[in-house]
PDB file of C-alpha atoms and ligand atoms in Angstrom:
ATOM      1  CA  UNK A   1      20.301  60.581 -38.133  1.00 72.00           C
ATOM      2  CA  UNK A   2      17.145  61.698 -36.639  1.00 81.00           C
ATOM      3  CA  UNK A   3      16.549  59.979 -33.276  1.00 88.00           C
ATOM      4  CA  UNK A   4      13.554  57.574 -33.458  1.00 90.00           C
ATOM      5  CA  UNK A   5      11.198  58.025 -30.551  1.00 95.00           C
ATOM      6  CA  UNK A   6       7.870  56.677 -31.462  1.00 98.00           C
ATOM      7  CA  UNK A   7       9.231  52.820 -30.820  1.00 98.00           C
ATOM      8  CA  UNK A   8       7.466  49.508 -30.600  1.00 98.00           C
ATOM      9  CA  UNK A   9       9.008  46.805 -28.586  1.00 98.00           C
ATOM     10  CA  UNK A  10       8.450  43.478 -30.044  1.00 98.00           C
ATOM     11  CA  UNK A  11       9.214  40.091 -30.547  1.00 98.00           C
ATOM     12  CA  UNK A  12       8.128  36.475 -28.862  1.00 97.00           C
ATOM     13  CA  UNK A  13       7.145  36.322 -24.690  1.00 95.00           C
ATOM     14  CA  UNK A  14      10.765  36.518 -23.014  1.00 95.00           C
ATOM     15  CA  UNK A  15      12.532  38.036 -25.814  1.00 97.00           C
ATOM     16  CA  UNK A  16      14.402  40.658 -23.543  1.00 97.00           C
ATOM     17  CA  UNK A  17      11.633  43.503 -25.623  1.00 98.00           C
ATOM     18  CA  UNK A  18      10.583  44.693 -21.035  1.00 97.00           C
ATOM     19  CA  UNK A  19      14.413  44.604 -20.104  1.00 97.00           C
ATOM     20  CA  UNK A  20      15.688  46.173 -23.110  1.00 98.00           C
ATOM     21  CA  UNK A  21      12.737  49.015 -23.216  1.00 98.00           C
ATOM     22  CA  UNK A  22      14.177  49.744 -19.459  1.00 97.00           C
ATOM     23  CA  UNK A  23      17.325  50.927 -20.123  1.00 96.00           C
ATOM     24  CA  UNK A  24      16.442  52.075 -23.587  1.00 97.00           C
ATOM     25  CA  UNK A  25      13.912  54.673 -21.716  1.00 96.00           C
ATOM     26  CA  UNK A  26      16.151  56.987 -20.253  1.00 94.00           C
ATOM     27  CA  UNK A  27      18.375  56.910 -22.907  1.00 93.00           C
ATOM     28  CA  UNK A  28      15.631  58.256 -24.629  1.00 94.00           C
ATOM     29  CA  UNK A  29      13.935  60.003 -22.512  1.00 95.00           C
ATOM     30  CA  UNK A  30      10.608  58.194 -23.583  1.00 97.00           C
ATOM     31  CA  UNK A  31       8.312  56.295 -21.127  1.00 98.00           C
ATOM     32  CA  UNK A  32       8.733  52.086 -21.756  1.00 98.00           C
ATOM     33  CA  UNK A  33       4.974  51.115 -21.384  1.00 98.00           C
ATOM     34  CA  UNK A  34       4.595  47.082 -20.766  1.00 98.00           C
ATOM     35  CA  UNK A  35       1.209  46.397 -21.604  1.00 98.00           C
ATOM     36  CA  UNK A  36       1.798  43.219 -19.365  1.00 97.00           C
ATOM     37  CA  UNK A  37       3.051  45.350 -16.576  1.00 97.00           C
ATOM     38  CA  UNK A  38      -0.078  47.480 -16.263  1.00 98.00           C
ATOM     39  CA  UNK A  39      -2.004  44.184 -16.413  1.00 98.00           C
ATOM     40  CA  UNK A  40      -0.172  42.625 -13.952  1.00 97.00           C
ATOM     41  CA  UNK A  41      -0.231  45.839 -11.751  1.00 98.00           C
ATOM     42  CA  UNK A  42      -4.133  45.884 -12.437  1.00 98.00           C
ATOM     43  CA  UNK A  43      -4.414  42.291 -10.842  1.00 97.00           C
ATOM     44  CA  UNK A  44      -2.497  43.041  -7.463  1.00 97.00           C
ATOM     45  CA  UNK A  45      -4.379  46.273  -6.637  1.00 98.00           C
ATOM     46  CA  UNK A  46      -7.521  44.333  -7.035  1.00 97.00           C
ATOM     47  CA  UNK A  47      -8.997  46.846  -9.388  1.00 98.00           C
ATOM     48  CA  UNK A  48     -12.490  46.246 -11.574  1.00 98.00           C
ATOM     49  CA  UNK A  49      -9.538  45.755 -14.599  1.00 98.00           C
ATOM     50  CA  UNK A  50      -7.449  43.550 -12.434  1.00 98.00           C
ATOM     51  CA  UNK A  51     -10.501  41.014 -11.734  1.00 98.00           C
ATOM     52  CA  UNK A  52     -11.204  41.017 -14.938  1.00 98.00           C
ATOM     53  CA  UNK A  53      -8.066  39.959 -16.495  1.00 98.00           C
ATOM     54  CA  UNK A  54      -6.906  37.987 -14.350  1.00 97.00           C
ATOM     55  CA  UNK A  55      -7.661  34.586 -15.279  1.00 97.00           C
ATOM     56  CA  UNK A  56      -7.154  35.351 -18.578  1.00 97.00           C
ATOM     57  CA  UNK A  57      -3.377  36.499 -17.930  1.00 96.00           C
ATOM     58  CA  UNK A  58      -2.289  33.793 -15.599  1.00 94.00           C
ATOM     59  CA  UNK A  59      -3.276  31.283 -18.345  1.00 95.00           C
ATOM     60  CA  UNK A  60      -1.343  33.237 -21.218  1.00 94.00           C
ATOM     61  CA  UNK A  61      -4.275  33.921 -22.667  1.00 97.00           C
ATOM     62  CA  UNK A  62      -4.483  37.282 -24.860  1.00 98.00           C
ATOM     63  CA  UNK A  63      -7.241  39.851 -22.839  1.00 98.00           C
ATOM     64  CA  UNK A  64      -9.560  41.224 -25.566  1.00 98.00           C
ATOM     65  CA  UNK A  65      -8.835  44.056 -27.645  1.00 98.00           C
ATOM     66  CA  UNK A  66     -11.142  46.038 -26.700  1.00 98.00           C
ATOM     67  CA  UNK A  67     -10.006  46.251 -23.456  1.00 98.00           C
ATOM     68  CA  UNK A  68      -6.466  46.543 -24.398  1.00 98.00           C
ATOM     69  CA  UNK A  69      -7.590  49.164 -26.306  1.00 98.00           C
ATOM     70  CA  UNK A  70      -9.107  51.758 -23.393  1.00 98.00           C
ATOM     71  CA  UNK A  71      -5.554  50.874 -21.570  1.00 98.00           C
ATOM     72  CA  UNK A  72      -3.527  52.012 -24.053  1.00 98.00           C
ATOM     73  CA  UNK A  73      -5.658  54.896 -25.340  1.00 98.00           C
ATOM     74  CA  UNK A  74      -5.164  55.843 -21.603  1.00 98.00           C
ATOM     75  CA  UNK A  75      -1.544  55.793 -21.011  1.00 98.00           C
ATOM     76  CA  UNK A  76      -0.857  56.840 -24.162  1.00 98.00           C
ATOM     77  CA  UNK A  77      -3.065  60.123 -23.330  1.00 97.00           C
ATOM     78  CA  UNK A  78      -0.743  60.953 -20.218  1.00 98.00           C
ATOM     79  CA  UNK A  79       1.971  63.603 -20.434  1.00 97.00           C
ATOM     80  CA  UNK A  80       4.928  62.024 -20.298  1.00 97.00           C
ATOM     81  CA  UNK A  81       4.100  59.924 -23.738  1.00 97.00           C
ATOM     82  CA  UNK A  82       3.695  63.231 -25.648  1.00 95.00           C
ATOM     83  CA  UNK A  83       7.125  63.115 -27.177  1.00 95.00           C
ATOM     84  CA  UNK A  84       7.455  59.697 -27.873  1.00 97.00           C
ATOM     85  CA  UNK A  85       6.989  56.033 -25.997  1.00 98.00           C
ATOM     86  CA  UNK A  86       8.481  52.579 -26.001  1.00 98.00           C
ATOM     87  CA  UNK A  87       5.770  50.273 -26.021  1.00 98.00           C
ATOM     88  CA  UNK A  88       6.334  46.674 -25.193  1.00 98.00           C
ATOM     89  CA  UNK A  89       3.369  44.657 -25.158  1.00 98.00           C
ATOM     90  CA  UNK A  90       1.237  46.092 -27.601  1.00 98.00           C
ATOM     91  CA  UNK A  91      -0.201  45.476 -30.397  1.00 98.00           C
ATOM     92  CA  UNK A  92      -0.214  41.733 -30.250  1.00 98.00           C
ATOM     93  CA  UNK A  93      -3.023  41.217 -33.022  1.00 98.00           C
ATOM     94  CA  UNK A  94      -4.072  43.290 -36.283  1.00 97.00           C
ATOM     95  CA  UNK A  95      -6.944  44.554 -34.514  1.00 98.00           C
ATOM     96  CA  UNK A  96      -4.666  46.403 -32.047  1.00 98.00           C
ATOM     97  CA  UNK A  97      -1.819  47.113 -35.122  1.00 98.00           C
ATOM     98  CA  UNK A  98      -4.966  48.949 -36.190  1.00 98.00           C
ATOM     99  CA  UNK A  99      -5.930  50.177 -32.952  1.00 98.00           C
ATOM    100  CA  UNK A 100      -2.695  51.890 -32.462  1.00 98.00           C
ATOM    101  CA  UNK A 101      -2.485  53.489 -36.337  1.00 98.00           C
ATOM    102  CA  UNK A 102      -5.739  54.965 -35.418  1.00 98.00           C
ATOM    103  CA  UNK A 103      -4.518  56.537 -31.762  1.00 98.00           C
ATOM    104  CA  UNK A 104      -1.393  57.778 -33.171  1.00 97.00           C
ATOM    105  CA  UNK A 105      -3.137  59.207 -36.362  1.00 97.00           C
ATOM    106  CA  UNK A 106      -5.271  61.479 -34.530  1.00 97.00           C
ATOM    107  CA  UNK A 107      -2.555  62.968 -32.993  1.00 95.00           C
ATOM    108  CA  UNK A 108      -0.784  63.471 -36.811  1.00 96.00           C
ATOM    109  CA  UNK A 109       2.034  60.815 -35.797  1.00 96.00           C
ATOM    110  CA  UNK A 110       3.180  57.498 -36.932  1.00 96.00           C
ATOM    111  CA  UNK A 111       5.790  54.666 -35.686  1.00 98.00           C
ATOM    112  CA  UNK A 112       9.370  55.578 -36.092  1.00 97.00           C
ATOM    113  CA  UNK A 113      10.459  52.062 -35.929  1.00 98.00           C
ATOM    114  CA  UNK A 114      10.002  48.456 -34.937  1.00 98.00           C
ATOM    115  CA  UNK A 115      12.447  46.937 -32.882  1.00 98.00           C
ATOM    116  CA  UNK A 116      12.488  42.788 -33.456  1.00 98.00           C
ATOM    117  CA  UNK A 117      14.226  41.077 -30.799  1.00 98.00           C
ATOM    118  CA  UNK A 118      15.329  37.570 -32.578  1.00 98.00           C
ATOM    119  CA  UNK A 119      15.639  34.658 -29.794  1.00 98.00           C
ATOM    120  CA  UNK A 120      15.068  30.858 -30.744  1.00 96.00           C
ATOM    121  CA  UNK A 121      11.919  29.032 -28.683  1.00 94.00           C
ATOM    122  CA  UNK A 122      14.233  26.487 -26.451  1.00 94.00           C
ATOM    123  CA  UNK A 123      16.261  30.012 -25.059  1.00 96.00           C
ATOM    124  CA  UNK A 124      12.551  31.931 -24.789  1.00 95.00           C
ATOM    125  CA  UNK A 125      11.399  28.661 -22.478  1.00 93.00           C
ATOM    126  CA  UNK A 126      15.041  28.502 -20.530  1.00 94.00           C
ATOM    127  CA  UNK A 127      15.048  32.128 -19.708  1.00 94.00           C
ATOM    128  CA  UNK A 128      10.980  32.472 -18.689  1.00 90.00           C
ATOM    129  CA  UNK A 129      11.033  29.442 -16.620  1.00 89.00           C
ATOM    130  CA  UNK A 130      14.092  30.344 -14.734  1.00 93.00           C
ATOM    131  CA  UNK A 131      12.392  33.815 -13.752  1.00 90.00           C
ATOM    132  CA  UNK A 132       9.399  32.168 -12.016  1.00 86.00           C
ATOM    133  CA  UNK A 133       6.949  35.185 -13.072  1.00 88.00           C
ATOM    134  CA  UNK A 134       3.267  33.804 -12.154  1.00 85.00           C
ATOM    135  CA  UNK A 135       2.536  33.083 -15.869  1.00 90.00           C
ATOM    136  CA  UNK A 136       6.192  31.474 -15.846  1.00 92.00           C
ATOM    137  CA  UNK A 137       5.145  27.728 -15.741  1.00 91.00           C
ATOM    138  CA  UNK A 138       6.530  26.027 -18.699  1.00 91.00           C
ATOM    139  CA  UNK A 139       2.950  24.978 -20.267  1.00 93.00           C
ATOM    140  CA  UNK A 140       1.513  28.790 -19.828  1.00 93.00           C
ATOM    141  CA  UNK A 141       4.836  29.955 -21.448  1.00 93.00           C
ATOM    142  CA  UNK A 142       4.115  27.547 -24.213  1.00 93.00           C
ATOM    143  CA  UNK A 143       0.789  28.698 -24.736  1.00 94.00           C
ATOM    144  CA  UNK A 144       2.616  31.742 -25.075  1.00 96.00           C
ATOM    145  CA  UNK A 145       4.321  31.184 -27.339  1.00 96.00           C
ATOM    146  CA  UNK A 146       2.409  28.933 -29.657  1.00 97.00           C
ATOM    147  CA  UNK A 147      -0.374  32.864 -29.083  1.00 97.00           C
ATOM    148  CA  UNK A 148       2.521  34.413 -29.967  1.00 98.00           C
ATOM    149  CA  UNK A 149       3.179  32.922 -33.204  1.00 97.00           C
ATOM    150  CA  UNK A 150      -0.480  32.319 -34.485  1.00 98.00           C
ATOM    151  CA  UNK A 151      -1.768  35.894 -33.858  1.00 98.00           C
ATOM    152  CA  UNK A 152       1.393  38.380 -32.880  1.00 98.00           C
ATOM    153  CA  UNK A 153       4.210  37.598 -35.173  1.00 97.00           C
ATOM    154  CA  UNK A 154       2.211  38.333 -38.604  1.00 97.00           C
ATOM    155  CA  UNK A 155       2.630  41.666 -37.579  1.00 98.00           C
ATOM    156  CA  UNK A 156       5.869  41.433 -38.494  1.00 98.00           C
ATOM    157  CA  UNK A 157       5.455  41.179 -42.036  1.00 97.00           C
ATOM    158  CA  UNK A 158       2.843  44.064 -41.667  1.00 97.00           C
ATOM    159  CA  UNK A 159       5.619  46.300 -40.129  1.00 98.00           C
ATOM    160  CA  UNK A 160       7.844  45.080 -42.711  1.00 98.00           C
ATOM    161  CA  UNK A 161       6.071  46.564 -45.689  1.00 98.00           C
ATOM    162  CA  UNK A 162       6.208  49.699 -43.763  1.00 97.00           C
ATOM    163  CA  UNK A 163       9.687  49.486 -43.532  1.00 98.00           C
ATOM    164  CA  UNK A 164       9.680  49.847 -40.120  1.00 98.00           C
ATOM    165  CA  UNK A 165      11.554  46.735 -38.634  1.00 98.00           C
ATOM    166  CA  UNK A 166      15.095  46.536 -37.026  1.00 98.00           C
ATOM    167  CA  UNK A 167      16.164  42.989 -36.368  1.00 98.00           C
ATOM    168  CA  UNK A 168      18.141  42.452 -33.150  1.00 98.00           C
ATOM    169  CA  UNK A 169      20.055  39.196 -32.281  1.00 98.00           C
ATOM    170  CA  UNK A 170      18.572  38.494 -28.670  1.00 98.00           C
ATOM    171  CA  UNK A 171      20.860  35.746 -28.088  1.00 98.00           C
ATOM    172  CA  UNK A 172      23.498  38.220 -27.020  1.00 98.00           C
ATOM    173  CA  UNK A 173      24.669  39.706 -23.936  1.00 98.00           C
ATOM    174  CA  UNK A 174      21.733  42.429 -22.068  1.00 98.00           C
ATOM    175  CA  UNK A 175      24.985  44.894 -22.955  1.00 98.00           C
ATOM    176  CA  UNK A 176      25.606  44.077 -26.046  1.00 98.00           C
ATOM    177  CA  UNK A 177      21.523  44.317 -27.306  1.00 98.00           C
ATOM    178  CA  UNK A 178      20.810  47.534 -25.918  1.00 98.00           C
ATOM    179  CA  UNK A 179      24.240  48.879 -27.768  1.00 98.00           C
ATOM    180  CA  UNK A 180      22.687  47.063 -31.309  1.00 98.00           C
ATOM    181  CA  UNK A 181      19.537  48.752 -30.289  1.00 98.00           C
ATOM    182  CA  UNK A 182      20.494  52.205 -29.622  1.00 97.00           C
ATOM    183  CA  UNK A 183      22.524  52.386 -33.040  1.00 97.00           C
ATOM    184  CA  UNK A 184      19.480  51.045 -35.392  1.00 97.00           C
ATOM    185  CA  UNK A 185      17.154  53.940 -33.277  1.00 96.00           C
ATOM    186  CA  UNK A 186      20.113  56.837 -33.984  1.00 95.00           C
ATOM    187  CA  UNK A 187      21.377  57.400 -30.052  1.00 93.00           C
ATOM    188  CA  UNK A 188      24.195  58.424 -29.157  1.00 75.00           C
TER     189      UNK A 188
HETATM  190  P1  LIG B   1       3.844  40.449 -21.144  1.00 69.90           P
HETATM  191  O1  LIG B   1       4.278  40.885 -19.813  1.00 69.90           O
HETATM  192  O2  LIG B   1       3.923  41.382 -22.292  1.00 69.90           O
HETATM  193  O3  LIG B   1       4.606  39.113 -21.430  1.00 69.90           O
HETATM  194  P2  LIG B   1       5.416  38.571 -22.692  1.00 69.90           P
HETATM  195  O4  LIG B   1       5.216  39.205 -24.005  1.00 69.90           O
HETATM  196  O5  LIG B   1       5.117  37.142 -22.622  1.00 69.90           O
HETATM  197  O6  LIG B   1       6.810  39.049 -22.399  1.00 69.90           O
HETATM  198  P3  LIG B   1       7.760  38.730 -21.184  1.00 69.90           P
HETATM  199  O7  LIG B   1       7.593  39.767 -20.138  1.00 69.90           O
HETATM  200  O8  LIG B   1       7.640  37.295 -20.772  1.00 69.90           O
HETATM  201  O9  LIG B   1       9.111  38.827 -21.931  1.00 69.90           O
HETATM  202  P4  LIG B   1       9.994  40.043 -22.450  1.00 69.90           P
HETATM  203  O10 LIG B   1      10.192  39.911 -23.926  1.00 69.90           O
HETATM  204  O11 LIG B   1       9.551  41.371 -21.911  1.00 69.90           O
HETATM  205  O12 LIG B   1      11.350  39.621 -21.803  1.00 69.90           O
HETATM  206  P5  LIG B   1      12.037  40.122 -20.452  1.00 69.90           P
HETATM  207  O13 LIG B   1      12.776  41.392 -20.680  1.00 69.90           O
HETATM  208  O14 LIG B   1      11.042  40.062 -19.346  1.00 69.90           O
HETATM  209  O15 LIG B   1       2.324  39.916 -21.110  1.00 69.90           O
HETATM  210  C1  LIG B   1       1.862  39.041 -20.107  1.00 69.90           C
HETATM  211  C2  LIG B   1       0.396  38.709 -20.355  1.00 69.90           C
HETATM  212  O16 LIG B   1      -0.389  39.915 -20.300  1.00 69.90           O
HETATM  213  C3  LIG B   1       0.064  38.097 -21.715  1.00 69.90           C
HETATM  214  O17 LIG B   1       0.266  36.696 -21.725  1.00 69.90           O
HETATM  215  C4  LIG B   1      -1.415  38.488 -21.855  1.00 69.90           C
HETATM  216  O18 LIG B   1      -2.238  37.645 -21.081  1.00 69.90           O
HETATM  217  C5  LIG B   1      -1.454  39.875 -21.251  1.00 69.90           C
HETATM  218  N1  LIG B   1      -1.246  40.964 -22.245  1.00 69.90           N
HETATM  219  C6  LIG B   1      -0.210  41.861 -22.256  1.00 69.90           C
HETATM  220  N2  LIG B   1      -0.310  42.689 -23.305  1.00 69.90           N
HETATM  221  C7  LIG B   1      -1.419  42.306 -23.989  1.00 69.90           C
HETATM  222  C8  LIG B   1      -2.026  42.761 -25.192  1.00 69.90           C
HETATM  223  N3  LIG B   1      -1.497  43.757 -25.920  1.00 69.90           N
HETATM  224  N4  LIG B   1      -3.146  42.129 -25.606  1.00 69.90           N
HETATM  225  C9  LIG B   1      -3.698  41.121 -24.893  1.00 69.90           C
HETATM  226  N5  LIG B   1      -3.160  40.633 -23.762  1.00 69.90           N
HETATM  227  C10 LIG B   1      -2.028  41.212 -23.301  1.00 69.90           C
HETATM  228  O19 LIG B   1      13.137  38.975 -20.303  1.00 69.90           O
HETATM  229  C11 LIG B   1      12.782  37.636 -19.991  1.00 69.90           C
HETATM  230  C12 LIG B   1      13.878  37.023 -19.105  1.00 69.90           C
HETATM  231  O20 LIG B   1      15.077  36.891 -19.861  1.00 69.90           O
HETATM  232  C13 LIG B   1      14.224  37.872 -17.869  1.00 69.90           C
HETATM  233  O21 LIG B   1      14.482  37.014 -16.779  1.00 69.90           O
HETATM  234  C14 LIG B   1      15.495  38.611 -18.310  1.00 69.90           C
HETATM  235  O22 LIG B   1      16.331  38.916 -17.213  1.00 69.90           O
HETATM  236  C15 LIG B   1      16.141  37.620 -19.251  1.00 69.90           C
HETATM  237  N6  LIG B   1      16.883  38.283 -20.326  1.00 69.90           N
HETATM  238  C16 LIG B   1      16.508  39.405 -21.002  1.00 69.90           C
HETATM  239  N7  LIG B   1      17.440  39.714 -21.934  1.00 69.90           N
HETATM  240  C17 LIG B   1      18.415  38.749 -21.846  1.00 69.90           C
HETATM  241  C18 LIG B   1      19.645  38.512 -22.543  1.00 69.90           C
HETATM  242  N8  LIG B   1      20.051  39.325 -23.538  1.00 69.90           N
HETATM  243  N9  LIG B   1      20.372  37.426 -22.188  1.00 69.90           N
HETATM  244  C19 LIG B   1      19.959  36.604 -21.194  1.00 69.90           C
HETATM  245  N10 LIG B   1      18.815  36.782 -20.469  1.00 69.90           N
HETATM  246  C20 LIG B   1      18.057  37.837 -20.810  1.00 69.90           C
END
């Protein structure tokens, strides 16, 4: 089994998708690019993309695609993405599933798969509120969610047709995720 490389990440705001692509990384030897990382990286360096976004983030707001889009042309660009990515984040609406198809077609490649971590809402709002992230307050992680499921997760049935998604029970162990994970991808 060929070893997928070209991965997306996804599922609903405290899913496990940033924990998961951090372990899953060097296993691969892929970079695991959070779109919410780089955002939230932006913000404390006080950059011209930091001020921009940051209301917008700390409310659990989604920033607008076009910006998303020069940030992940960007990393994508850099050298150590060349051979394949993790990318947890992104896209999170069709106009960035479109985005993406366009980025990766220019440089002749496509999506190898789509990993769908599978957690029910009460466990999502449990785990996010214990972590006390700044967007961890149980009303922005509601508008999270409720984001989530009115503009992110019809992308799964776009993936679908493509064949693309692996389902993951998130409900298990860290352990026992990554081991579900690395056997849909082909490691090992
Ligand atoms: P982002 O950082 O992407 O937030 P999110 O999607 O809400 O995801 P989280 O980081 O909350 O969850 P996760 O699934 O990565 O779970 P994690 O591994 O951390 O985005 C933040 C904001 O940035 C957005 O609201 C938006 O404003 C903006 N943004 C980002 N990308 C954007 C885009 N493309 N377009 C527009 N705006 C964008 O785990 C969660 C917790 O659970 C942790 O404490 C972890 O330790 C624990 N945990 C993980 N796995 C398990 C397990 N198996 N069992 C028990 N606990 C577990």
């Amino acid at each position: 089994m060929v070893v997928a490389k070209r991965v997306l990440m996804f599922g609903p705001p405290g899913s496990g998708k940033g924990t998961q692509a951090a372990v899953l990384a060097e296993r691969l030897g892929v970079p695991a690019i959070s779109t919410g990382d780089m955002l939230r990286r932006a913000v404390r360096s006080g950059s011209d993309l930091g001020a921009r976004v940051q209301a917008t983030v700390e409310s659990g707001l989604l920033v607008d695609d076009d910006t998303m889009a020069d940030v992940v042309r960007a990393r994508l660009a850099e050298e150590d993405a060349h051979e394949g990515f993790l990318l947890d984040g992104y896209p999170r609406t069709v106009g960035q599933a479109e985005t993406l198809r366009q980025i990766l077609e220019l440089r002749g490649e496509g999506l190898d798969a789509v990993v769908l971590l599978d957690v029910p809402t009460n466990e999502l709002v449990r785990r996010a509120v214990a972590r006390q992230r700044e967007d961890d307050r149980e009303e922005v992680v509601r508008e999270r969610l409720k984001i989530y499921a009115e503009k992110t997760s019809p992308l799964v049935a776009h993936y679908e047709q493509a064949g693309l998604v692996r389902r993951i029970d998130g409900t298990l162990s860290v352990e026992v995720v990554t081991a579900a994970i690395e056997d849909v991808l082909g490691v090992g």
